[in-house]
């Protein structure tokens, strides 16, 4: 397993996700999307739901970062927010499980610390990735003991509103790298090959790229908006 995950080092992870309201929503399609990503040189896949992950694993033999996105009325947290989602993921055994590691309260008022320790107690051998939105959250996740620290939610939470991961030559990432002991995975608005290359140069273990590769409706929109602006 360790050698398997070492293959991620310095390489690209492609996020293959399509939510129910999106045109490519289908486990079959995500499986083929993962295969296309592998053919393009990706060394890992990030995926949502046990159904998609099961299909992806039939198509590729790459490490998977698994999540379940689910909304709860009493919480803003939606990336693997409770043990229910962790249990679902464990049915398909992704190599890494990513969870929201922001300071936002989880469903039923559960704190991140409580949730983290509960997962470690139930699944002590499972590798965990912290999806963070600020430097402070990343440092706290590192202290807790997450195996991977991700910048997934920078700019997507109230506490990170207006922040951009690429500002000042990825200053947020450079600060995190300087201050944590666990592996850092860059993710979030890394939408050009140049940005992906840069975060690896800075010292990130790996980089996750999603929408700009796997959401054709958004890729198309960027072209049509440019043309419409003429």
GROMACS .gro file of N, CA and C in nm, residues 47-54 57 66-72 78-94 96-97 115 119 122-123 126:
model
  120
   47UNK      N    1  -1.307   1.084  -0.595
   47UNK     CA    2  -1.442   1.050  -0.639
   47UNK      C    3  -1.542   1.059  -0.525
   48UNK      N    4  -1.668   1.080  -0.563
   48UNK     CA    5  -1.778   1.100  -0.469
   48UNK      C    6  -1.877   0.984  -0.478
   49UNK      N    7  -1.911   0.928  -0.366
   49UNK     CA    8  -2.009   0.819  -0.345
   49UNK      C    9  -1.948   0.680  -0.364
   50UNK      N   10  -2.001   0.587  -0.288
   50UNK     CA   11  -1.951   0.450  -0.296
   50UNK      C   12  -1.982   0.387  -0.431
   51UNK      N   13  -2.095   0.429  -0.492
   51UNK     CA   14  -2.132   0.373  -0.622
   51UNK      C   15  -2.031   0.413  -0.730
   52UNK      N   16  -1.995   0.541  -0.732
   52UNK     CA   17  -1.897   0.587  -0.831
   52UNK      C   18  -1.761   0.522  -0.808
   53UNK      N   19  -1.722   0.513  -0.681
   53UNK     CA   20  -1.590   0.455  -0.650
   53UNK      C   21  -1.583   0.308  -0.690
   54UNK      N   22  -1.691   0.233  -0.664
   54UNK     CA   23  -1.694   0.091  -0.703
   54UNK      C   24  -1.676   0.077  -0.854
   57UNK      N   25  -1.315   0.171  -0.960
   57UNK     CA   26  -1.219   0.065  -0.928
   57UNK      C   27  -1.227  -0.053  -1.026
   66UNK      N   28  -1.161   0.907  -0.161
   66UNK     CA   29  -1.306   0.895  -0.161
   66UNK      C   30  -1.374   0.996  -0.070
   67UNK      N   31  -1.487   1.047  -0.115
   67UNK     CA   32  -1.569   1.136  -0.035
   67UNK      C   33  -1.716   1.101  -0.056
   68UNK      N   34  -1.801   1.150   0.033
   68UNK     CA   35  -1.945   1.151   0.008
   68UNK      C   36  -1.993   1.292   0.037
   69UNK      N   37  -2.052   1.356  -0.063
   69UNK     CA   38  -2.108   1.490  -0.044
   69UNK      C   39  -2.255   1.475  -0.005
   70UNK      N   40  -2.287   1.528   0.113
   70UNK     CA   41  -2.426   1.518   0.160
   70UNK      C   42  -2.462   1.638   0.245
   71UNK      N   43  -2.576   1.696   0.218
   71UNK     CA   44  -2.622   1.814   0.292
   71UNK      C   45  -2.702   1.773   0.415
   72UNK      N   46  -2.678   1.843   0.526
   72UNK     CA   47  -2.755   1.827   0.648
   72UNK      C   48  -2.811   1.965   0.687
   78UNK      N   49  -2.042   1.954   0.417
   78UNK     CA   50  -2.107   1.858   0.327
   78UNK      C   51  -2.011   1.755   0.269
   79UNK      N   52  -1.882   1.766   0.295
   79UNK     CA   53  -1.788   1.665   0.245
   79UNK      C   54  -1.762   1.562   0.356
   80UNK      N   55  -1.816   1.442   0.338
   80UNK     CA   56  -1.804   1.334   0.436
   80UNK      C   57  -1.830   1.388   0.577
   81UNK      N   58  -1.952   1.437   0.604
   81UNK     CA   59  -1.978   1.509   0.729
   81UNK      C   60  -2.000   1.423   0.854
   82UNK      N   61  -2.039   1.296   0.838
   82UNK     CA   62  -2.068   1.213   0.956
   82UNK      C   63  -2.012   1.071   0.937
   83UNK      N   64  -2.023   0.992   1.040
   83UNK     CA   65  -1.975   0.854   1.033
   83UNK      C   66  -2.055   0.771   0.933
   84UNK      N   67  -2.180   0.809   0.910
   84UNK     CA   68  -2.262   0.739   0.809
   84UNK      C   69  -2.191   0.738   0.673
   85UNK      N   70  -2.136   0.853   0.634
   85UNK     CA   71  -2.066   0.863   0.505
   85UNK      C   72  -1.934   0.785   0.507
   86UNK      N   73  -1.864   0.790   0.620
   86UNK     CA   74  -1.740   0.714   0.632
   86UNK      C   75  -1.768   0.564   0.619
   87UNK      N   76  -1.873   0.518   0.687
   87UNK     CA   77  -1.912   0.376   0.679
   87UNK      C   78  -1.943   0.335   0.535
   88UNK      N   79  -2.013   0.422   0.463
   88UNK     CA   80  -2.046   0.392   0.323
   88UNK      C   81  -1.918   0.377   0.240
   89UNK      N   82  -1.825   0.469   0.261
   89UNK     CA   83  -1.700   0.464   0.186
   89UNK      C   84  -1.620   0.339   0.218
   90UNK      N   85  -1.623   0.297   0.343
   90UNK     CA   86  -1.546   0.179   0.382
   90UNK      C   87  -1.596   0.052   0.315
   91UNK      N   88  -1.717   0.055   0.263
   91UNK     CA   89  -1.769  -0.060   0.188
   91UNK      C   90  -1.692  -0.082   0.058
   92UNK      N   91  -1.635   0.028   0.003
   92UNK     CA   92  -1.561   0.017  -0.123
   92UNK      C   93  -1.412   0.044  -0.105
   93UNK      N   94  -1.373   0.071   0.017
   93UNK     CA   95  -1.232   0.081   0.055
   93UNK      C   96  -1.145   0.174  -0.033
   94UNK      N   97  -1.177   0.301  -0.037
   94UNK     CA   98  -1.085   0.393  -0.103
   94UNK      C   99  -0.954   0.399  -0.026
   96UNK      N  100  -0.772   0.651   0.040
   96UNK     CA  101  -0.777   0.769   0.128
   96UNK      C  102  -0.921   0.816   0.138
   97UNK      N  103  -0.963   0.855   0.257
   97UNK     CA  104  -1.094   0.919   0.274
   97UNK      C  105  -1.070   1.064   0.310
  115UNK      N  106  -1.497   1.402   1.578
  115UNK     CA  107  -1.519   1.321   1.458
  115UNK      C  108  -1.391   1.248   1.416
  119UNK      N  109  -1.334   0.837   1.402
  119UNK     CA  110  -1.294   0.763   1.282
  119UNK      C  111  -1.168   0.680   1.311
  122UNK      N  112  -1.259   0.372   1.508
  122UNK     CA  113  -1.336   0.270   1.435
  122UNK      C  114  -1.255   0.209   1.320
  123UNK      N  115  -1.176   0.293   1.252
  123UNK     CA  116  -1.099   0.248   1.137
  123UNK      C  117  -0.953   0.294   1.151
  126UNK      N  118  -0.718   0.338   0.834
  126UNK     CA  119  -0.762   0.414   0.718
  126UNK      C  120  -0.688   0.547   0.706
   0.00000   0.00000   0.00000
